[in-house]
Amino acid sequence: MTAHPAPSRLSPAPGGEIDLTAVAVEYAGKKGNVRALKGVSLHIRPNEFLAIVGRSGSGKSTLLRVIGGLIPPSEGTAALGGEPIVRPPSSARFVAQDYTQSLLPWLTVEDNIRFGIRHAVRPDADPDGSVARMLDLVGLAHARSRYPGELSGGMQQRVAIARALASQPSVLLLDEAFSSVDALSRAKLQDMILGLWETLRFTAVLVTHDIDEAVYLADRVAVMQERGAGIAALVDVDLPHPRHQVETRERPDYLAYRRELAARVLTSDLEGAAA
Amino acid sequence: MSNTERALTLNRLGEVDGGHAAPKKPRKSLGVLGLFHSRLFGWSAVIALLVLWEWIASVAPSPGLPPPSRIWNSWMAEITKGDLLAQLGETMLAMLYGYAVAAVLGIALGIAMARVKVLYALFEPIVELWRPIPSIIFIPVIILYAGLGLEMNVIVIVIAATESVILNAYGGARSIPPALLDTAATFRLTWWQTLREIVLPAAAPQIFVGLRLALAKSLVLAVGSGMIAGNSGIGFYVINAQQTLDIAKMYAGAATVALTGYALNLLFLFIESRVVHWHAAQRGSAIV
């Protein structure tokens, strides 16, 4: 269900380039301060699809929250389009794993998307047209007047993505966004996000623990070291677009990328300890 | 979390639950068993009690327990010729004013305490001290200052009912899912926009829990304050009937209060199901 509609009125704001320089994040924990990130540097190119993989506790979600301006870095700098990120940047939108809690349950699907338009990066001259278009793009035109509580998990996450993109961000941050839905919905969501990315052009940063998902979706995969020690590896994924759930996953180069990344993730604790 | 904060949080009745709608149970087929599981069964028990009462009153007459038929006749006479409805109107007017003030004040204070730390620190001890005091104890003091007019009844209702609204509005506004606040942040909502578009609707189901408790308290105090102060209203009407030994009239007044409470609760549930419709759908049918 890859979407290939005509070029869009909903075009992203320019400048979806992200620079992280020696970013450290410290939490006040029960037993003193916890360093979730210990100096991470990463450059994310405009309009690329970057996946960040790593084990639990590698700090990959914390890193994404720093980019989203939801956590300020304790040390180092994070910048989007050259502007330092000190609060949620106007051109980035964050999509959480927890779709049941991130949608507005008192608003219909349509009104949730309208919420995104009302709080958009730039004012929208034709909000009604944009709502209809987003509903089409995520395949939810039939469910426009239903409430989130009446939808399946996959559908709710489609609403959350539509709402984020309706506000025309240049950067879309996806925090384990496909991890809480069943396998089939997940495959559909993956193809949908690729279709949206190819159509609307934005910088996509996806945090996932799933190496398969990272290789399938991304053009570049960053592997986090254990305990936020930094980026262990950056792997370019040179697979052709559009990608296909069956054919792409059978390609020898797909399998080679998968093998390489799995090995990197499995050894990331050793490298992290050495660093 | 401090102990006092925990006390406040633990005291909220009802939880704001996110998550999926509970799967609906398949409706049972209506057989003989179905009748015994229905509301009709409970209502026939009420009628049976009335019949039993009528029978007891006829075989063992007592001045304290007139038969329901005589109470009914007295009631009809009081509604058409007596001042029962006028007195009920007085009580309802006090309740309307008191409840409206309690609702607005309670929602504003509760949410302000949840969103502004200074206000929480300032008001939390006052609310905690005020909470366990039975509100009728304030009546003599208020009479001293406000006299025996309508203002007295209104003030007592405000004192009694505001606290449940504050606690529940506070609890609701404190238990907003972090992911929802992330949504507010990533869409760059201002403090006011977050309050209006996120906090208030998210807290609404629990605010309604507080409003419902406040409604019950308002009725109790609207009736009770008139009864204790003896100034006016349906409470005064009942106590006056009792003191003049017009027992059927006393029961008629009591029945009027009971029916009023029942009707107010039905009206409340109807409004609640309209306003927090998304939540009512998740929770299933409301329990009275």
Coordinates of C-alpha atoms in Angstrom, one line a residue:
Chain A
M1 CA 0.0 0.0 0.0
T2 CA 2.8 2.3 -0.9
A3 CA 1.3 5.7 -1.7
H4 CA 2.4 7.5 -4.9
P5 CA 0.2 10.5 -5.2
A6 CA 0.8 13.7 -7.2
P7 CA 3.4 16.2 -5.9
S8 CA 2.3 17.8 -2.7
R9 CA 1.1 21.1 -1.5
L10 CA 2.3 19.8 1.8
S11 CA 5.9 20.4 1.3
P12 CA 8.5 20.2 4.1
A13 CA 10.2 23.3 5.5
P14 CA 13.7 23.5 4.2
G15 CA 16.8 22.7 6.3
G16 CA 16.2 19.3 7.9
E17 CA 19.9 19.0 8.7
I18 CA 20.9 17.9 12.2
D19 CA 24.2 18.3 13.9
L20 CA 25.0 16.7 17.2
T21 CA 28.4 17.5 18.8
A22 CA 29.5 15.7 21.9
V23 CA 26.0 15.6 23.3
A24 CA 25.8 14.3 26.9
V25 CA 22.6 13.9 28.9
E26 CA 22.5 13.4 32.7
Y27 CA 19.5 12.5 34.7
A28 CA 19.1 12.9 38.4
G29 CA 18.5 9.3 39.5
K30 CA 17.8 7.7 42.8
K31 CA 21.5 6.8 43.3
G32 CA 23.0 10.0 42.1
N33 CA 23.2 11.2 38.5
V34 CA 22.8 8.8 35.6
R35 CA 24.6 9.6 32.4
A36 CA 22.3 8.4 29.6
L37 CA 24.5 9.8 26.9
K38 CA 28.2 10.4 27.2
G39 CA 29.3 12.6 24.3
V40 CA 27.5 11.5 21.1
S41 CA 28.4 13.2 17.8
L42 CA 26.3 12.6 14.7
H43 CA 25.5 14.4 11.5
I44 CA 22.2 13.8 9.9
R45 CA 21.8 14.9 6.2
P46 CA 18.8 16.8 5.0
N47 CA 16.1 14.5 3.6
E48 CA 17.9 11.2 4.5
F49 CA 16.2 8.3 6.2
L50 CA 18.4 7.5 9.1
A51 CA 17.8 4.6 11.5
I52 CA 19.4 4.4 15.0
V53 CA 19.7 0.9 16.4
G54 CA 21.2 -0.3 19.6
R55 CA 20.5 -2.4 22.6
S56 CA 18.1 -1.4 25.4
G57 CA 19.9 1.2 27.5
S58 CA 22.1 2.4 24.7
G59 CA 20.5 5.8 24.9
K60 CA 19.0 5.8 21.4
S61 CA 15.6 7.1 22.6
T62 CA 17.3 9.7 24.7
L63 CA 19.3 10.9 21.7
L64 CA 16.0 11.2 19.7
R65 CA 14.4 13.2 22.5
V66 CA 17.4 15.5 22.4
I67 CA 16.8 16.1 18.7
G68 CA 13.1 16.6 19.4
G69 CA 14.0 19.2 22.0
L70 CA 12.2 17.2 24.7
I71 CA 15.4 16.8 26.7
P72 CA 18.0 19.5 26.8
P73 CA 21.6 18.2 26.5
S74 CA 23.6 18.7 29.7
E75 CA 26.8 19.1 27.6
G76 CA 27.6 19.5 23.9
T77 CA 25.3 21.0 21.3
A78 CA 22.5 19.8 19.2
A79 CA 21.5 21.9 16.2
L80 CA 18.8 21.7 13.5
G81 CA 19.3 23.7 10.4
G82 CA 22.1 25.6 12.1
E83 CA 19.9 26.6 15.0
P84 CA 20.7 25.2 18.5
I85 CA 18.0 23.0 19.8
V86 CA 17.0 24.3 23.3
R87 CA 13.2 23.5 23.1
P88 CA 11.2 21.6 20.6
P89 CA 12.2 23.0 17.2
S90 CA 9.5 24.5 15.0
S91 CA 10.3 22.2 12.1
A92 CA 10.6 18.8 13.9
R93 CA 7.8 16.5 15.0
F94 CA 8.1 13.6 17.4
V95 CA 6.1 10.4 17.0
A96 CA 6.1 8.2 20.1
Q97 CA 5.8 4.4 20.4
D98 CA 2.8 4.9 22.7
Y99 CA 0.1 5.8 20.2
T100 CA -2.8 5.1 22.6
Q101 CA -1.5 7.9 24.9
S102 CA -0.1 10.4 22.3
L103 CA -3.3 10.9 20.3
L104 CA -6.1 13.2 21.7
P105 CA -8.7 10.6 22.5
W106 CA -11.5 13.2 22.7
L107 CA -11.0 14.2 19.0
T108 CA -11.9 12.3 15.9
V109 CA -9.3 11.0 13.5
E110 CA -10.0 14.1 11.3
D111 CA -9.7 16.5 14.2
N112 CA -6.5 14.9 15.4
I113 CA -5.0 15.7 12.0
R114 CA -6.5 19.2 12.2
F115 CA -4.7 19.6 15.5
G116 CA -1.4 19.0 13.5
I117 CA -2.5 21.6 11.0
R118 CA -3.5 24.1 13.6
H119 CA -0.1 23.8 15.2
A120 CA 1.8 23.6 12.0
V121 CA 5.3 24.8 11.1
R122 CA 3.7 27.3 8.6
P123 CA 0.1 28.4 8.3
D124 CA -1.9 26.2 5.9
A125 CA -3.9 28.1 3.3
D126 CA -6.3 25.2 2.8
P127 CA -6.7 23.1 6.0
D128 CA -9.7 21.2 4.7
G129 CA -7.8 20.1 1.6
S130 CA -4.8 19.1 3.7
V131 CA -6.9 17.0 6.0
A132 CA -8.4 15.2 3.1
R133 CA -5.0 14.7 1.5
M134 CA -3.4 13.3 4.7
L135 CA -6.4 11.0 5.3
D136 CA -5.8 9.6 1.7
L137 CA -2.1 9.3 2.2
V138 CA -2.4 7.2 5.3
G139 CA -5.5 5.3 4.0
L140 CA -7.9 6.5 6.7
A141 CA -10.5 8.4 4.7
H142 CA -13.1 5.8 5.7
A143 CA -12.3 6.3 9.4
R144 CA -12.2 10.1 9.5
S145 CA -15.0 10.6 12.0
R146 CA -14.1 7.8 14.3
Y147 CA -12.3 8.2 17.7
P148 CA -8.8 6.8 18.4
G149 CA -10.3 4.4 21.1
E150 CA -12.3 2.7 18.3
L151 CA -9.3 2.0 16.1
S152 CA -6.7 -0.8 16.0
G153 CA -3.1 0.0 17.1
G154 CA -1.8 0.2 13.5
M155 CA -4.6 2.6 12.6
Q156 CA -3.9 4.8 15.6
Q157 CA -0.2 5.0 14.7
R158 CA -1.2 6.0 11.2
V159 CA -3.2 8.9 12.7
A160 CA -0.3 9.9 14.8
I161 CA 2.0 10.0 11.7
A162 CA -0.6 11.8 9.6
R163 CA -1.0 14.4 12.4
A164 CA 2.7 14.9 12.6
L165 CA 3.2 15.3 8.9
A166 CA 0.1 17.5 8.6
S167 CA 2.1 20.2 10.3
Q168 CA 4.7 20.1 7.5
P169 CA 7.8 19.4 9.5
S170 CA 11.2 19.0 7.8
V171 CA 12.2 16.4 10.3
L172 CA 10.1 13.5 11.5
L173 CA 11.4 11.7 14.6
L174 CA 10.0 8.1 15.1
D175 CA 10.7 6.6 18.5
E176 CA 10.0 2.8 18.1
A177 CA 7.0 4.0 16.2
F178 CA 6.2 0.6 14.7
S179 CA 7.1 -1.6 17.7
S180 CA 3.8 -1.9 19.4
V181 CA 1.6 -3.2 16.5
D182 CA 1.1 -6.7 15.1
A183 CA 3.4 -8.0 12.4
L184 CA 1.2 -7.3 9.4
S185 CA 0.2 -3.8 10.5
R186 CA 3.9 -3.2 11.1
A187 CA 4.8 -4.2 7.5
K188 CA 2.0 -1.9 6.2
L189 CA 3.2 1.0 8.4
Q190 CA 6.8 0.5 7.2
D191 CA 5.6 0.7 3.5
M192 CA 3.4 3.7 4.3
I193 CA 6.2 5.7 6.0
L194 CA 8.5 4.9 3.0
G195 CA 5.8 6.1 0.6
L196 CA 5.2 9.3 2.6
W197 CA 9.0 9.9 2.8
E198 CA 9.4 9.5 -1.0
T199 CA 6.3 11.7 -1.6
L200 CA 6.7 14.5 0.9
R201 CA 10.5 14.5 1.4
F202 CA 11.6 15.1 4.9
T203 CA 14.4 14.0 7.1
A204 CA 13.3 10.8 8.9
V205 CA 15.1 9.6 12.0
L206 CA 13.9 6.3 13.3
V207 CA 14.9 4.7 16.6
T208 CA 14.4 1.0 16.6
H209 CA 15.7 -2.2 18.3
D210 CA 14.8 -4.1 15.1
I211 CA 17.8 -4.5 12.7
D212 CA 15.5 -5.8 9.9
E213 CA 13.3 -2.8 10.2
A214 CA 16.4 -0.5 10.1
V215 CA 17.8 -2.0 7.0
Y216 CA 14.5 -2.2 5.2
L217 CA 13.6 1.5 5.8
A218 CA 16.8 3.5 6.1
D219 CA 19.5 4.8 3.8
R220 CA 21.9 4.9 6.7
V221 CA 22.0 3.1 10.0
A222 CA 23.7 4.3 13.1
V223 CA 24.6 1.7 15.8
M224 CA 24.7 3.0 19.3
Q225 CA 27.2 1.8 21.8
E226 CA 26.2 0.4 25.2
R227 CA 25.2 2.9 27.8
G228 CA 25.2 6.0 25.6
A229 CA 28.9 5.9 24.9
G230 CA 28.5 7.1 21.3
I231 CA 28.0 5.9 17.8
A232 CA 29.7 2.5 17.3
A233 CA 29.2 2.4 13.5
L234 CA 27.5 4.2 10.6
V235 CA 26.5 1.9 7.8
D236 CA 25.2 3.1 4.4
V237 CA 22.4 1.0 3.1
D238 CA 22.5 1.1 -0.7
L239 CA 19.2 -0.7 -1.5
P240 CA 17.0 0.5 -4.4
H241 CA 13.7 2.3 -3.8
P242 CA 10.8 1.6 -3.8
R243 CA 11.4 -1.2 -1.4
H244 CA 9.4 -4.4 -1.3
Q245 CA 8.5 -6.4 1.8
V246 CA 9.2 -9.7 0.0
E247 CA 11.7 -9.0 -2.7
T248 CA 13.9 -6.5 -0.9
R249 CA 14.2 -8.8 2.1
E250 CA 15.4 -11.6 -0.2
R251 CA 18.2 -9.6 -1.8
P252 CA 21.7 -10.9 -1.0
D253 CA 22.9 -7.3 -0.3
Y254 CA 19.9 -6.8 2.1
L255 CA 21.1 -10.0 4.0
A256 CA 24.7 -8.8 4.0
Y257 CA 23.7 -5.4 5.5
R258 CA 21.6 -7.3 8.1
R259 CA 24.5 -9.6 9.0
E260 CA 26.9 -6.7 9.3
L261 CA 24.6 -4.7 11.5
A262 CA 23.7 -7.6 13.7
A263 CA 27.4 -8.2 14.3
R264 CA 27.9 -4.5 15.1
V265 CA 25.0 -4.5 17.6
L266 CA 26.2 -7.7 19.3
T267 CA 29.7 -6.3 19.7
S268 CA 28.6 -2.8 20.7
D269 CA 28.9 -3.6 24.4
L270 CA 32.6 -4.6 24.0
E271 CA 33.4 -1.5 22.0
G272 CA 31.4 0.6 24.5
A273 CA 33.5 -0.8 27.3
A274 CA 36.7 -0.1 25.5
A275 CA 35.7 3.5 24.8
Chain B
M1 CA 6.4 12.3 45.8
S2 CA 5.9 13.8 49.3
N3 CA 3.6 12.1 51.7
T4 CA 1.0 14.9 51.5
E5 CA 1.0 14.8 47.7
R6 CA 0.5 11.1 47.9
A7 CA -2.4 11.6 50.3
L8 CA -4.0 13.9 47.7
T9 CA -3.3 11.6 44.9
L10 CA -4.6 8.5 46.7
N11 CA -7.7 10.3 47.6
R12 CA -8.9 10.8 44.1
L13 CA -11.8 8.5 43.4
G14 CA -11.6 6.9 40.0
E15 CA -8.7 6.7 37.6
V16 CA -8.1 8.2 34.3
D17 CA -7.5 5.1 32.3
G18 CA -6.0 5.1 28.9
G19 CA -5.6 2.0 26.8
H20 CA -8.0 0.0 24.8
A21 CA -11.7 -0.2 25.1
A22 CA -12.7 -3.3 27.0
P23 CA -14.2 -5.9 24.7
K24 CA -18.0 -5.9 25.0
K25 CA -19.5 -8.9 26.6
P26 CA -21.9 -10.7 24.4
R27 CA -25.5 -9.9 25.4
K28 CA -27.2 -12.8 27.2
S29 CA -30.3 -14.2 25.8
L30 CA -33.4 -13.0 27.7
G31 CA -35.0 -16.0 29.4
V32 CA -36.4 -16.3 32.8
L33 CA -32.9 -15.8 34.1
G34 CA -32.6 -12.6 32.0
L35 CA -35.5 -11.0 33.9
F36 CA -33.8 -11.7 37.3
H37 CA -30.7 -10.0 36.0
S38 CA -32.5 -6.9 34.7
R39 CA -33.2 -3.6 36.4
L40 CA -36.9 -4.5 36.2
F41 CA -36.2 -7.0 38.9
G42 CA -34.8 -4.4 41.2
W43 CA -37.7 -2.0 40.6
S44 CA -40.3 -4.7 41.3
A45 CA -38.5 -5.1 44.7
V46 CA -39.1 -1.4 45.4
I47 CA -42.8 -1.9 44.6
A48 CA -42.9 -5.0 46.8
L49 CA -41.5 -3.0 49.7
L50 CA -44.2 -0.3 49.2
V51 CA -46.9 -3.0 49.2
L52 CA -45.4 -4.5 52.3
W53 CA -45.4 -1.1 54.0
E54 CA -49.0 -0.5 53.0
W55 CA -49.9 -3.9 54.5
I56 CA -48.0 -3.4 57.8
A57 CA -49.6 0.1 58.2
S58 CA -53.0 -1.4 57.8
V59 CA -52.7 -4.3 60.2
A60 CA -50.6 -2.5 62.8
P61 CA -51.4 1.3 62.5
S62 CA -48.8 3.6 64.0
P63 CA -48.7 7.4 64.0
G64 CA -45.1 7.3 62.9
L65 CA -45.7 5.1 59.9
P66 CA -48.7 6.2 57.8
P67 CA -49.5 4.0 54.8
P68 CA -47.9 5.0 51.4
S69 CA -51.4 5.7 50.1
R70 CA -52.0 8.4 52.7
I71 CA -48.5 9.9 52.1
W72 CA -49.4 9.9 48.4
N73 CA -52.6 11.8 49.0
S74 CA -50.9 14.3 51.3
W75 CA -48.2 14.7 48.7
M76 CA -50.7 15.5 45.9
A77 CA -52.4 18.0 48.2
E78 CA -49.1 19.6 49.2
I79 CA -47.9 19.9 45.6
T80 CA -51.2 21.5 44.4
K81 CA -52.2 23.6 47.4
G82 CA -49.3 23.6 49.9
D83 CA -45.9 25.2 49.6
L84 CA -43.9 22.1 49.0
L85 CA -42.8 23.1 45.5
A86 CA -42.0 26.7 46.6
Q87 CA -39.8 25.3 49.4
L88 CA -38.2 22.8 47.1
G89 CA -37.5 25.8 44.7
E90 CA -35.7 27.7 47.5
T91 CA -33.5 24.6 48.2
M92 CA -32.8 24.1 44.5
L93 CA -31.9 27.8 44.0
A94 CA -29.4 27.7 46.9
M95 CA -28.0 24.4 45.5
L96 CA -27.7 25.9 41.9
Y97 CA -25.7 28.9 43.1
G98 CA -23.6 26.9 45.6
Y99 CA -22.9 24.1 43.1
A100 CA -22.0 26.5 40.3
V101 CA -19.5 28.3 42.5
A102 CA -18.0 25.1 43.8
A103 CA -17.6 23.7 40.3
V104 CA -15.9 26.7 38.8
L105 CA -13.8 27.4 41.9
G106 CA -12.9 23.7 42.3
I107 CA -11.8 23.1 38.7
A108 CA -9.8 26.3 38.6
L109 CA -8.0 25.7 41.9
G110 CA -7.5 22.0 41.3
I111 CA -5.9 22.5 37.8
A112 CA -3.9 25.5 39.0
M113 CA -2.5 23.4 41.8
A114 CA -1.6 20.7 39.4
R115 CA 0.2 23.0 37.0
V116 CA 1.7 25.6 39.3
K117 CA 4.0 24.3 42.0
V118 CA 3.7 27.5 44.2
L119 CA -0.1 27.2 44.3
Y120 CA 0.2 23.5 45.2
A121 CA 2.5 24.4 48.1
L122 CA 0.2 27.2 49.2
F123 CA -3.1 25.5 49.0
E124 CA -2.4 21.8 49.8
P125 CA -2.3 22.1 53.6
I126 CA -5.5 24.2 53.6
V127 CA -7.3 21.6 51.5
E128 CA -6.0 18.8 53.6
L129 CA -7.1 20.5 56.9
W130 CA -10.5 21.4 55.4
R131 CA -11.3 18.0 53.9
P132 CA -12.0 16.0 57.1
I133 CA -14.2 18.7 58.7
P134 CA -17.9 17.9 58.5
S135 CA -19.3 21.0 56.7
I136 CA -22.3 21.4 58.9
I137 CA -20.0 22.5 61.6
F138 CA -19.6 25.8 59.7
I139 CA -23.3 26.6 59.8
P140 CA -23.4 28.4 63.1
V141 CA -20.4 30.5 62.2
I142 CA -21.9 31.4 58.8
I143 CA -25.2 32.3 60.3
L144 CA -23.3 34.8 62.5
Y145 CA -21.9 36.6 59.5
A146 CA -24.4 36.0 56.7
G147 CA -27.6 35.7 58.6
L148 CA -30.4 33.4 57.8
G149 CA -30.9 34.3 54.1
L150 CA -30.1 32.3 51.0
E151 CA -26.4 33.4 51.2
M152 CA -25.9 31.2 54.2
N153 CA -27.1 28.1 52.5
V154 CA -25.0 28.9 49.4
I155 CA -21.9 29.5 51.4
V156 CA -22.3 26.2 53.3
I157 CA -22.7 24.3 49.9
V158 CA -19.6 26.0 48.5
I159 CA -17.6 25.0 51.6
A160 CA -18.8 21.4 51.4
A161 CA -18.7 20.7 47.7
T162 CA -15.6 22.6 46.4
E163 CA -13.1 20.2 48.0
S164 CA -14.1 17.1 46.0
V165 CA -13.9 19.1 42.8
I166 CA -10.4 20.4 43.7
L167 CA -9.0 17.0 44.6
N168 CA -10.3 15.3 41.4
A169 CA -9.4 18.2 39.1
Y170 CA -5.9 18.1 40.7
G171 CA -5.7 14.3 40.3
G172 CA -6.9 14.4 36.7
A173 CA -4.5 17.1 35.7
R174 CA -1.6 15.4 37.5
S175 CA -2.1 12.0 35.8
I176 CA -1.9 13.1 32.2
P177 CA 0.0 10.5 30.2
P178 CA 3.6 11.7 29.6
A179 CA 3.2 10.8 25.8
L180 CA 0.3 13.3 25.7
L181 CA 2.5 16.0 27.2
D182 CA 5.2 15.1 24.7
T183 CA 2.6 15.7 22.0
A184 CA 1.9 19.2 23.4
A185 CA 5.6 19.9 23.5
T186 CA 6.5 18.6 20.0
F187 CA 3.6 20.6 18.5
R188 CA 5.0 23.6 20.4
L189 CA 1.8 24.5 22.3
T190 CA 2.1 27.4 24.7
W191 CA 1.3 27.1 28.4
W192 CA -2.2 28.3 27.8
Q193 CA -2.8 26.1 24.7
T194 CA -1.5 23.1 26.7
L195 CA -4.0 23.9 29.4
R196 CA -6.9 24.4 27.1
E197 CA -6.3 21.8 24.4
I198 CA -4.6 19.0 26.4
V199 CA -4.8 19.3 30.2
L200 CA -8.5 20.3 30.6
P201 CA -10.0 17.7 28.2
A202 CA -7.6 15.0 29.5
A203 CA -8.6 15.7 33.1
A204 CA -12.3 16.0 32.2
P205 CA -13.3 12.4 33.0
Q206 CA -11.9 12.7 36.5
I207 CA -13.2 16.3 37.0
F208 CA -16.7 14.7 36.4
V209 CA -16.0 12.2 39.2
G210 CA -15.5 15.2 41.5
L211 CA -18.5 17.1 40.1
R212 CA -20.7 14.1 40.8
L213 CA -19.5 13.8 44.4
A214 CA -20.0 17.5 44.8
L215 CA -23.5 17.2 43.4
A216 CA -24.4 14.7 46.2
K217 CA -22.8 16.9 48.8
S218 CA -24.6 20.0 47.5
L219 CA -27.9 18.3 47.9
V220 CA -27.2 17.1 51.4
L221 CA -26.1 20.5 52.5
A222 CA -28.8 22.4 50.6
V223 CA -31.4 20.3 52.5
G224 CA -29.4 20.0 55.7
S225 CA -28.6 23.6 56.1
G226 CA -32.2 24.6 55.9
M227 CA -33.1 21.9 58.4
I228 CA -30.4 22.9 60.9
A229 CA -30.9 26.7 60.6
G230 CA -34.6 26.4 60.1
N231 CA -34.7 29.3 57.7
S232 CA -36.3 27.9 54.6
G233 CA -36.3 25.2 52.0
I234 CA -37.4 21.6 51.8
G235 CA -35.2 20.7 54.8
F236 CA -37.1 23.3 56.9
Y237 CA -40.4 22.0 55.4
V238 CA -39.7 18.4 56.6
I239 CA -38.5 19.3 60.1
N240 CA -41.5 21.7 60.4
A241 CA -43.9 18.9 59.4
Q242 CA -42.4 16.6 61.9
Q243 CA -42.6 19.2 64.7
T244 CA -46.3 19.9 63.9
L245 CA -46.9 16.1 63.9
D246 CA -48.1 16.2 60.2
I247 CA -46.3 12.9 59.6
A248 CA -47.7 12.2 56.1
K249 CA -46.5 15.6 55.1
M250 CA -43.1 14.9 56.5
Y251 CA -42.8 11.7 54.5
A252 CA -44.0 13.5 51.4
G253 CA -41.2 16.1 51.8
A254 CA -38.7 13.3 52.3
A255 CA -39.9 11.5 49.2
T256 CA -39.6 14.7 47.3
V257 CA -35.9 15.0 48.3
A258 CA -35.3 11.4 47.4
L259 CA -36.8 11.8 43.9
T260 CA -35.0 15.1 43.4
G261 CA -31.7 13.5 44.2
Y262 CA -32.5 10.6 41.8
A263 CA -33.5 13.0 39.0
L264 CA -30.4 15.2 39.5
N265 CA -28.2 12.2 39.3
L266 CA -29.8 11.0 36.1
L267 CA -29.4 14.5 34.6
F268 CA -25.8 14.5 35.6
L269 CA -25.1 11.2 34.0
F270 CA -26.7 12.3 30.8
I271 CA -24.6 15.5 30.7
E272 CA -21.4 13.6 31.6
S273 CA -22.0 11.0 28.8
R274 CA -22.3 13.9 26.4
V275 CA -19.3 15.9 27.5
V276 CA -16.8 13.1 28.1
H277 CA -18.4 10.8 25.5
W278 CA -15.0 9.3 24.5
H279 CA -14.4 8.2 28.0
A280 CA -17.9 6.9 28.7
A281 CA -17.6 4.6 25.7
Q282 CA -14.4 3.1 27.1
R283 CA -15.8 2.7 30.6
G284 CA -19.0 1.0 29.6
S285 CA -22.3 1.9 31.3
A286 CA -22.0 4.1 34.3
I287 CA -22.7 2.8 37.8
V288 CA -25.0 5.0 39.8

